[in-house]
Every structure is written in structure tokens, then in C-alpha cells.
Coordinates of C-alpha atoms in Angstrom, one line a residue:
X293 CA 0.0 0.0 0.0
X294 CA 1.1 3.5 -0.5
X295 CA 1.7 6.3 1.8
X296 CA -0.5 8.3 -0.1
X297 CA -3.3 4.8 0.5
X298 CA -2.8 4.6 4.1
X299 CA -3.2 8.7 4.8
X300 CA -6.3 8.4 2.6
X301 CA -7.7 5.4 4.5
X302 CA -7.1 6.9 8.0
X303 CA -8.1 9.9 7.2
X304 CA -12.1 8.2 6.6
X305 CA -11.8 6.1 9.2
X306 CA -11.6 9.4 11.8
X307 CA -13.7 10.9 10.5
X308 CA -16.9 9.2 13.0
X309 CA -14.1 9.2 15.8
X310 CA -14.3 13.1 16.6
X311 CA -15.8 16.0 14.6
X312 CA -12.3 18.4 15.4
X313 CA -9.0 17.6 17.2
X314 CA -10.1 19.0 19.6
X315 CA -12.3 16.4 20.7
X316 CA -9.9 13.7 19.4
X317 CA -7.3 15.2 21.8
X318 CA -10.2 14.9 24.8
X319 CA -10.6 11.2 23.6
X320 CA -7.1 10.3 23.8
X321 CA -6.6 12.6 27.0
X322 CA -5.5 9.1 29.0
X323 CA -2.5 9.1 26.8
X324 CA -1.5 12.8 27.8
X325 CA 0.4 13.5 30.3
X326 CA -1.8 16.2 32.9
X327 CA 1.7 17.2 34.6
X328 CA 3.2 18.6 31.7
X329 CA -0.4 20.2 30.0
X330 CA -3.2 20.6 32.6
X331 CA -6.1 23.1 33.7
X332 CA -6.7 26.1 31.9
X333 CA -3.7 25.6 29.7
X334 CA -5.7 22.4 28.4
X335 CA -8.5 23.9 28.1
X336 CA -6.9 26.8 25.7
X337 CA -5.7 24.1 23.8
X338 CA -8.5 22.4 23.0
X339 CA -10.2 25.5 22.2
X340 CA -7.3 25.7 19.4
X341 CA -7.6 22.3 18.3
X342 CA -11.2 22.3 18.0
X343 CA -10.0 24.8 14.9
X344 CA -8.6 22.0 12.8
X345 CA -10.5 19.0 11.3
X346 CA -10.2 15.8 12.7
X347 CA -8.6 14.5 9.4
X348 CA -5.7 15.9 10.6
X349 CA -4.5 13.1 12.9
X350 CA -3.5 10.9 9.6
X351 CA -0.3 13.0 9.9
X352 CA 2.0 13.6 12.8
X353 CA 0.6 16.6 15.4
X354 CA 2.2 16.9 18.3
X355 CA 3.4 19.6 21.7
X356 CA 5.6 21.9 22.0
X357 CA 6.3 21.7 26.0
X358 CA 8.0 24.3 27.8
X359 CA 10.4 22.4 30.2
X360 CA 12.0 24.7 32.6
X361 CA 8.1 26.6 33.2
X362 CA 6.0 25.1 36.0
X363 CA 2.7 26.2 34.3
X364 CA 1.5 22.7 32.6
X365 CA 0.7 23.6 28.9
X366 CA 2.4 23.8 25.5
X367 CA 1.8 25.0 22.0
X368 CA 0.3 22.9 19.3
X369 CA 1.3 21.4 15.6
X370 CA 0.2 19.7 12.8
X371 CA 1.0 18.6 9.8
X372 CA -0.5 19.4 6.6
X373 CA 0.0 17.0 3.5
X374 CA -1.1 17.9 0.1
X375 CA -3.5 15.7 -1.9
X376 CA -5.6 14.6 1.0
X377 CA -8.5 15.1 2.5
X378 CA -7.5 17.4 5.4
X379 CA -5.8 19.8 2.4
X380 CA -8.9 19.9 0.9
X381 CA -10.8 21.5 3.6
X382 CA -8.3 24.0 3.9
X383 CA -8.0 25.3 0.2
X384 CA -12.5 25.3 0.5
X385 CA -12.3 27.4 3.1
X386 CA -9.5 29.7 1.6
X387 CA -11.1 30.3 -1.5
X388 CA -14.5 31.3 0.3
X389 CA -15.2 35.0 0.1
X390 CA -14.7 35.5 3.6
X391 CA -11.7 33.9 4.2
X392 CA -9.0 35.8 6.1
X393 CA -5.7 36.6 4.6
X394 CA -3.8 33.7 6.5
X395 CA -7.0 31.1 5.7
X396 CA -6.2 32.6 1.7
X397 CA -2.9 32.2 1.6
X398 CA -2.2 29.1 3.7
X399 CA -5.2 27.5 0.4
X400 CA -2.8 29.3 -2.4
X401 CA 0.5 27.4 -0.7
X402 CA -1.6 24.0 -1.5
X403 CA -2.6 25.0 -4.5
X404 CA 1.0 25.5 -5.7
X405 CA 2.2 22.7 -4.3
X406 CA -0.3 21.1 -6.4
X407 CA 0.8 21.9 -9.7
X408 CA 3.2 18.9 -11.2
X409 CA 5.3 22.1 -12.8
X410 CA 6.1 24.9 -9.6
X411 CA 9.0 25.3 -8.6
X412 CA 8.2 25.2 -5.1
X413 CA 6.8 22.0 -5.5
X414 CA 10.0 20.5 -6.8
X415 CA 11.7 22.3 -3.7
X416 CA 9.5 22.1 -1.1
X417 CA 7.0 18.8 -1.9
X418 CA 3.8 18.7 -0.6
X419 CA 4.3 18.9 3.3
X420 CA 4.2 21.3 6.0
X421 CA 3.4 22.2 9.6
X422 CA 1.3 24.8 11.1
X423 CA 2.0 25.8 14.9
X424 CA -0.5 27.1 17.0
X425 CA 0.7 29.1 19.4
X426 CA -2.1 28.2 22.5
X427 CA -2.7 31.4 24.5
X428 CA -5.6 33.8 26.2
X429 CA -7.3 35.1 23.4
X430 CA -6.8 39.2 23.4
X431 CA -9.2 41.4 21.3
X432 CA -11.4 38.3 20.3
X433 CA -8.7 37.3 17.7
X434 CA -6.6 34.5 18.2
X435 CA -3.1 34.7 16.2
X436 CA -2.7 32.8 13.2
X437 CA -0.8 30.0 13.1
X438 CA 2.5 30.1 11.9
X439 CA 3.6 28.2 8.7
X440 CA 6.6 25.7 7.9
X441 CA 7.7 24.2 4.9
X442 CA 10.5 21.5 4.5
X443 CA 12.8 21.5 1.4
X444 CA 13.1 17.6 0.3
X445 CA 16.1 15.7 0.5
X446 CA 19.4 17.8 0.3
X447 CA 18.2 20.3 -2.5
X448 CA 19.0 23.1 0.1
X449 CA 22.4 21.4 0.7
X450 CA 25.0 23.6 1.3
X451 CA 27.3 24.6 -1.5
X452 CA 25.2 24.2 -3.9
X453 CA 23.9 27.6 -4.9
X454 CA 20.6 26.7 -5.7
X455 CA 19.3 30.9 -5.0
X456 CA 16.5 30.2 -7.3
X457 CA 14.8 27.2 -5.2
X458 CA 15.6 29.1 -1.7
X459 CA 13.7 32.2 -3.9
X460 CA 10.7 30.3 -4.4
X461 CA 10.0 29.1 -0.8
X462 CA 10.9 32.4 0.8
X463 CA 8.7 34.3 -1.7
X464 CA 6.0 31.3 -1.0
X465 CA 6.3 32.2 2.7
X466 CA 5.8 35.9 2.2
X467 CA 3.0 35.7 0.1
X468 CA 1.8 33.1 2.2
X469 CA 2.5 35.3 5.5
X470 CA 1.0 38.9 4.4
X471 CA 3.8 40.4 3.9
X472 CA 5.3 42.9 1.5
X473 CA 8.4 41.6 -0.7
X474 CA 11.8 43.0 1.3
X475 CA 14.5 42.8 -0.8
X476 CA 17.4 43.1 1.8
X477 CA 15.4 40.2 3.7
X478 CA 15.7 38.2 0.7
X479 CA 19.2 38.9 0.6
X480 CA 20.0 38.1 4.5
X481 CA 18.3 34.5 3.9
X482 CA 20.3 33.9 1.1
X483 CA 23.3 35.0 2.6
X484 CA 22.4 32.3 5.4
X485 CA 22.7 30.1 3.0
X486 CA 25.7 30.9 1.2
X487 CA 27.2 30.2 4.4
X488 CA 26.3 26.7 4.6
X489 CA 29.0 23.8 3.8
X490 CA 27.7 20.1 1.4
X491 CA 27.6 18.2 5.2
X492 CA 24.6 20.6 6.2
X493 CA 21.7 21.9 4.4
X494 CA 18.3 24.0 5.0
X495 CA 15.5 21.8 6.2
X496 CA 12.7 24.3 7.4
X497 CA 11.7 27.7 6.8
X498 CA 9.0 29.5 8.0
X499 CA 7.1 32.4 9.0
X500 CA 4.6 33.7 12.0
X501 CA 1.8 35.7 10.0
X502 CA 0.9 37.6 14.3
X503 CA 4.4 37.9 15.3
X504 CA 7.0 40.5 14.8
X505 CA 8.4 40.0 11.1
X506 CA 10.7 37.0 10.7
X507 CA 12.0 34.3 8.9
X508 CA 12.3 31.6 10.6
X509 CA 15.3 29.2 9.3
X510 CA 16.7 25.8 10.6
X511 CA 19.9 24.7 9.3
X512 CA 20.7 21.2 9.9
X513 CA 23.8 18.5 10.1
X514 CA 25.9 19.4 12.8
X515 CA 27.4 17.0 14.5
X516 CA 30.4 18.8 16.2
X517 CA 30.8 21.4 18.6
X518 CA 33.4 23.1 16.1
X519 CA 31.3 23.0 13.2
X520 CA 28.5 24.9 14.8
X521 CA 31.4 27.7 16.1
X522 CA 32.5 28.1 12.7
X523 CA 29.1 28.2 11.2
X524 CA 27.9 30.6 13.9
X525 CA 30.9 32.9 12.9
X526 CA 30.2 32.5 9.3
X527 CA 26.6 33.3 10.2
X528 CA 27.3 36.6 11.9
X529 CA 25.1 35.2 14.5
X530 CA 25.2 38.3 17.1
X531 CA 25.9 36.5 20.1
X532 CA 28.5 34.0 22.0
X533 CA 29.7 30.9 19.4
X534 CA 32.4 29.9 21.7
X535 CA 29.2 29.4 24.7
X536 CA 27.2 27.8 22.3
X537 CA 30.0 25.7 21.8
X538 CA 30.6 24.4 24.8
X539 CA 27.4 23.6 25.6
X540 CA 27.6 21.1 22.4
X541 CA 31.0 19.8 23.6
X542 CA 28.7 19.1 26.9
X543 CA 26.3 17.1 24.9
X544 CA 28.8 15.8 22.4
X545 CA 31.2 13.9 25.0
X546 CA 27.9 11.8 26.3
X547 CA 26.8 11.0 22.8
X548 CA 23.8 12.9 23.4
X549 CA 22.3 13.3 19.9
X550 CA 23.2 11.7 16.5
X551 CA 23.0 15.6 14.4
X552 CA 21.8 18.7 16.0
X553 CA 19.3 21.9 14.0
X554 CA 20.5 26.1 14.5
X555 CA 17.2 27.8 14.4
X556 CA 17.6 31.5 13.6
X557 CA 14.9 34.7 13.3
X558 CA 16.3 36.5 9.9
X559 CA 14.9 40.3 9.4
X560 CA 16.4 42.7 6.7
X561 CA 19.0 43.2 9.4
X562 CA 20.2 39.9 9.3
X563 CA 19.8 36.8 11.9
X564 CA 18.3 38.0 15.2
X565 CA 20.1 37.4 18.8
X566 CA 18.2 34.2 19.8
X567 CA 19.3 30.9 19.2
X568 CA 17.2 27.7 18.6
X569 CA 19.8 24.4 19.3
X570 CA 17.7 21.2 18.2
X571 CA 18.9 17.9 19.4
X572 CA 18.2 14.8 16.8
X573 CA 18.6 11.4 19.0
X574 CA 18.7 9.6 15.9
X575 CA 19.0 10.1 11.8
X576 CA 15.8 9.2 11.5
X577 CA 13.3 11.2 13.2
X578 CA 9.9 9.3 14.7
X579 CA 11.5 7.6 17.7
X580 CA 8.8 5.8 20.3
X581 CA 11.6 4.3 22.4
X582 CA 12.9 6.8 25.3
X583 CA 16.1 4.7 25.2
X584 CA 17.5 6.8 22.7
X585 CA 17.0 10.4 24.3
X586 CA 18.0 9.4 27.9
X587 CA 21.6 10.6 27.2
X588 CA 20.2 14.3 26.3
X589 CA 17.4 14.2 29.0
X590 CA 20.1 13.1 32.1
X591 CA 22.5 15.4 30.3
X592 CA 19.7 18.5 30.8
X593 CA 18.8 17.7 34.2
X594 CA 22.7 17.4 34.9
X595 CA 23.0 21.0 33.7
X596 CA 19.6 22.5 35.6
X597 CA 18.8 23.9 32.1
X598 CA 14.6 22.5 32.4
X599 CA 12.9 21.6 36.0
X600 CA 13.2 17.9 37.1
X601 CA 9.8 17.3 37.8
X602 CA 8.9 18.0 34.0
X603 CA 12.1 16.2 32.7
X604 CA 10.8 13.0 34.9
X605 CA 7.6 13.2 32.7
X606 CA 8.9 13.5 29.7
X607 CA 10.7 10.6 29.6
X608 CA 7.9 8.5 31.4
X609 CA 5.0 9.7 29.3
X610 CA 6.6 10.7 25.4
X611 CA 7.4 7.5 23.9
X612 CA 5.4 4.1 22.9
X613 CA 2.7 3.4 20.9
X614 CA -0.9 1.6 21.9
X615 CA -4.6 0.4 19.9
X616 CA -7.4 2.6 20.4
X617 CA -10.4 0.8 20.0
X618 CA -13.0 2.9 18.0
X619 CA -16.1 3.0 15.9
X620 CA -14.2 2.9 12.9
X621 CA -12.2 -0.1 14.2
X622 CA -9.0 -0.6 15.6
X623 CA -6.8 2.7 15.3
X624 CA -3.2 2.6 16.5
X625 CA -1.7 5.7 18.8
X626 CA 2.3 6.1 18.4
X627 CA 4.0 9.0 20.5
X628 CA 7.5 9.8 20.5
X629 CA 9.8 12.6 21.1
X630 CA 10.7 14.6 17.7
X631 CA 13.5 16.8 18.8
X632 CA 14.6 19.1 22.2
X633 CA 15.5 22.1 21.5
X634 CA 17.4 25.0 23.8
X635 CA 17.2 28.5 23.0
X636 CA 20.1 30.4 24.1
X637 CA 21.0 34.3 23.8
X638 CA 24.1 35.6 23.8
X639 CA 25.9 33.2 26.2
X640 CA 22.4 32.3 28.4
X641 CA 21.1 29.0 27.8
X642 CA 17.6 28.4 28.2
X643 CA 14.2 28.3 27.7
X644 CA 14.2 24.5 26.3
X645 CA 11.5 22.8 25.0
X646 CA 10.5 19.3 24.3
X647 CA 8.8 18.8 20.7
X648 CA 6.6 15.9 21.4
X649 CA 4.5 14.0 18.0
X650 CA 1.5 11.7 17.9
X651 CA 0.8 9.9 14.8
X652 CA -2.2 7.6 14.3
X653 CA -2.7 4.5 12.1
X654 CA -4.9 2.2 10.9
X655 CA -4.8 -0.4 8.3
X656 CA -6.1 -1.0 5.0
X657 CA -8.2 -4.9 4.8
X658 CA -6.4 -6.8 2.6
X659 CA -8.2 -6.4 -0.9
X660 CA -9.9 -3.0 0.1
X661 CA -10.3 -0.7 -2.6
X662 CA -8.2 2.7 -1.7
X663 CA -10.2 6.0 -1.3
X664 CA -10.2 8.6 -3.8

């Protein structure tokens, strides 16, 4: 069976499990850890996941949990796959006459990625991720959700020089964002790139359409503490390589991570003074098995960077996978940990985060016809 079969199958077979995720997150609450999101922080989220259809639990969604805050909550993400069901509901609702910038150009980024000829197709595919940040809702707006996309393979590898594929997904995520064209922005993500040696390569960029203008960019394939010094250099990055670096070394020495991710905010003035350090237990990225991050996690707690009561959960609750027995059948329920990721500034480490995913599954009957 193809991917594309088993997304499509899932997808209908949720679809009498919960009319939002918001109520399929209630129905899978048991499986949710109420020390790390709890109370009115769960309740917020819900309220944000009742935004998006239920569909969307054919593809990984996940938390992002703050781990050195002692409120239980987190932000919320999904994934958004073109040529499915759940994309369809979005581009309806974006080409409705009252749809709201985001809602219009979140439809015309699936559109594009429809056509077999776009560039940003080619460069992007057909995935990305929306974040919800999860929040009390000020002015009765809530703030739109921010937007990711993921060039495939190594086609953003470093020294390459492909400016014309970086072009077409920052211009994508402009468009896509509201935002004017900014000509010395373009230039700074370029620059970024330019940077960038073969070993490493651009895997994410994005854009928050309620925040302060930024671009969003995650260079990955680090896998020594020198590398990321001399990239940080390279990058102009406005604050301490050499702490950055030894923080690495830290995590490096106790074979922490297999390859880490440098987030950093680009403007027209070039890459902002806060620094996103993504730890990758593994090359491949859906691990259920806390095995593999309990280097990083005893490493974290070792360095008082997140608070040990939340650390504790993580690595009890995050990983393993279970059947969920439904009206639509047996559905299976994997969580794992994606990535951890510590921000630092200047030569301060913290806050860090854990970026936890949910993915659910069920399968095809042997001889079923696919969906359409």
C-alpha cells in the first residue's frame, strides 16, 4: 500500500471518531500526560484544536512543551500534506469569500504545491506544519498560526547555490504570510545560505503571520561542537559561538544526539540574537523508544537547564505506541519525542523545549479498494 493509501484510508476512518482535534485530543486525553499540560492551559488548547479537522491526525501533530516553566501547557502542531482530505478543507475554506488573509494564503501554498510544474513543488513537496501558538485570546482574535515548509532531501544542501529554489519558498512564505516583498530580507536568507558547507543543508523555513516579522530558518547536520562555532561565525550570528560551543561539547562527549538543527529569526537586518539548538537522538526522526533520548534528557537535568519534575515526565509519558479501540475499528496511537530544542541568547542557555509527535494508524483490509 502507498503512503498516499494509508493517509487516505485513515483519514475516513476518523472521521466518526471526533468531529475536530479538539475532541480527538479529549478522547485520547488518558494518553496525555496532565503534569506537563493541565487546567486552563488544556482547556486553551482544546479550544485551538477544535480549529482543525479531525482528518488531521492521519499525519503527525504533536506539543511543544515548555520544560523549565512550572505552568502545565504547551503550543500545538500539525502537519499538513497535500493531496488529502485534510488539504482539501483547507483550500475550501481559503477560497470562500470571507476567508481571512492567513486562511487565503495558507489554500494558495496547496494550490501551488499542487501543480506537477512549480518550482516550489519541486523544492518544497507537498508537506508542511502549522504551529498554534495556545494562549488567552486578546481582542477576540486568536493569532494565526505560523507556517513551515520542508525542502526535500538535500536540494537546500549547502554549496550548492541553488538561490532560485531558496527564492521560491521564501517568496511562498511571504505571500503566504501577508507580507510585503523585502529585498534586503531576501538577501539576509540567502546570505544564510551561502554560508552553509555540502555536510549541512536548509531543512525548514518558516514564518509567523501575528508575530514581529521574521524568517524563521533551521539549518541542519551538525554533528560537532566546532562546526557549529565556525558556522555561527560564518553566520554573523550576534551572540557567543564559543558558549554555544561548549554547551555542544557538553552534549557531544555523552553522545547525546546523532545531528543537531540552528534555528535562527532572519529580518532585513540579518539573523536576530536568539538561538534555537535542536537535538536529533537519531538520523531518523519518529523515535517511540525513550532509550535513545535518555543521554540528552540526564544530560539536561545534569546542567539545571529545564525543571526535574517536567524532565521526569517527559521521559515516562513521550514515547510508545498503543490500539485505540474505535467505531471505525482498531486505530493505533504512536507518540515519541521529535527533537529538544534549547534557546540560548548571547551566552544564556535556556528556555528548552521538548517537541513531542502523535501519529495515528490504521490499516487497509487486505483487498480493500483505496479511497479517492
Amino acid at each position: 500500500m502507498s503512503t498516499r493509501e494509508d493517509w487516505l484510508y485513515t483519514e475516513e476512518r476518523l472521521l466518526p471518531v471526533a468531529a475536530s482535534m479538539g475532541q480527538l485530543l479529549m478522547r485520547i486525553r488518558p494518553h496525555i500526560s496532565a503534569r506537563l499540560i493541565d487546567g486552563p492551559e488544556w482547556e486553551r488548547l482544546l479550544d485551538r484544536a477544535h480549529e482543525t479537522p479531525v482528518t488531521m491526525a492521519a499525519f503527525p501533530f504533536g506539543f511543544e512543551i515548555p520544560l523549565q516553566d512550572p505552568l502545565p501547557k504547551a503550543d500545538f502542531g500539525v502537519s499538513l500534506v497535500g493531496d488529502s482530505r485534510t488539504a482539501a478543507h483547507f483550500q475550501e475554506r481559503g477560497r470562500a469569500g470571507d476567508a481571512d488573509p492567513s486562511t487565503a494564503g495558507l489554500a494558495w501554498l496547496l494550490d501551488e504545491t499542487d501543480r506537477e510544474d512549480s518550482l516550489l513543488r519541486r523544492v518544497a513537496g507537498r508537506k508542511m506544519m502549522l504551529e498554534y501558538d495556545v494562549q488567552p485570546v486578546q481582542n477576540g482574535a486568536r493569532p494565526d498560526p505560523g507556517i513551515f515548509l520542508y525542502p526535500v532531501d538535500d536540494v537546500l544542501a549547502g554549496g550548492q547555490q541553488r538561490i532560485s529554489e531558496l527564492g521560491a519558498v521564501y517568496d511562498a512564505l511571504v505571500f503566504a504570510g501577508g507580507w510585503s516583498p523585502d529585498a534586503a530580507e531576501r538577501r539576509q536568507v540567502e546570505r544564510l545560505y551561502e554560508t552553509m558547507t555540502p555536510d549541512t543543508l536548509i531543512k525548514a523555513v518558516g514564518t509567523f503571520p501575528s508575530r514581529e516579522r521574521t524568517i524563521r530558518t533551521a539549518a541542519t547536520g551538525f554533528r560537532k561542537a566546532d562546526d557549529v562555532v565556525a558556522f555561527l561565525d560564518r553566520a554573523g550570528w550576534p551572540g557567543c559561538p564559543s558558549a554555544v560551543g561548549d554547551t555542544v561539547s557538553f552534549f557531544e562527549e555523552r553522545g547525546a544526539f546523532a545531528y543537531l538543527g540552528i534555528h535562527f529569526d532572519i529580518t532585513a537586518d540579518g539573523v536576530g540574537p536568539a538561538l534555537g539548538l535542536s537535538f536529533f537522538a537519531q538520523e531518523r526522526e519518529w523515535l517511540k523508544d525513550i532509550r535513545y533520548w535518555t543521554p540528552l534528557i540526564d544530560g539536561i537535568g545534569e546542567r539545571a537547564y529545564a525543571l526535574p519534575g517536567k524532565l521526569a515526565e517527559l521521559a515516562r509519558w513521550s514515547t510508545g505506541s498503543t490500539t485505540l479501540l474505535t467505531g471505525s475499528g482498531p486505530i493505533m496511537l504512536v507518540r515519541g519525542i521529535h527533537h529538544v530544542k534549547l534557546s540560548i541568547t548571547g551566552d544564556r542557555v535556556g528556555p528548552v523545549k521538548g517537541y513531542v509527535f502523535f501519529l495515528m494508524m490504521c490499516a487497509r483490509p487486505k483487498g480493500a479498494a483505496a479511497p479517492g
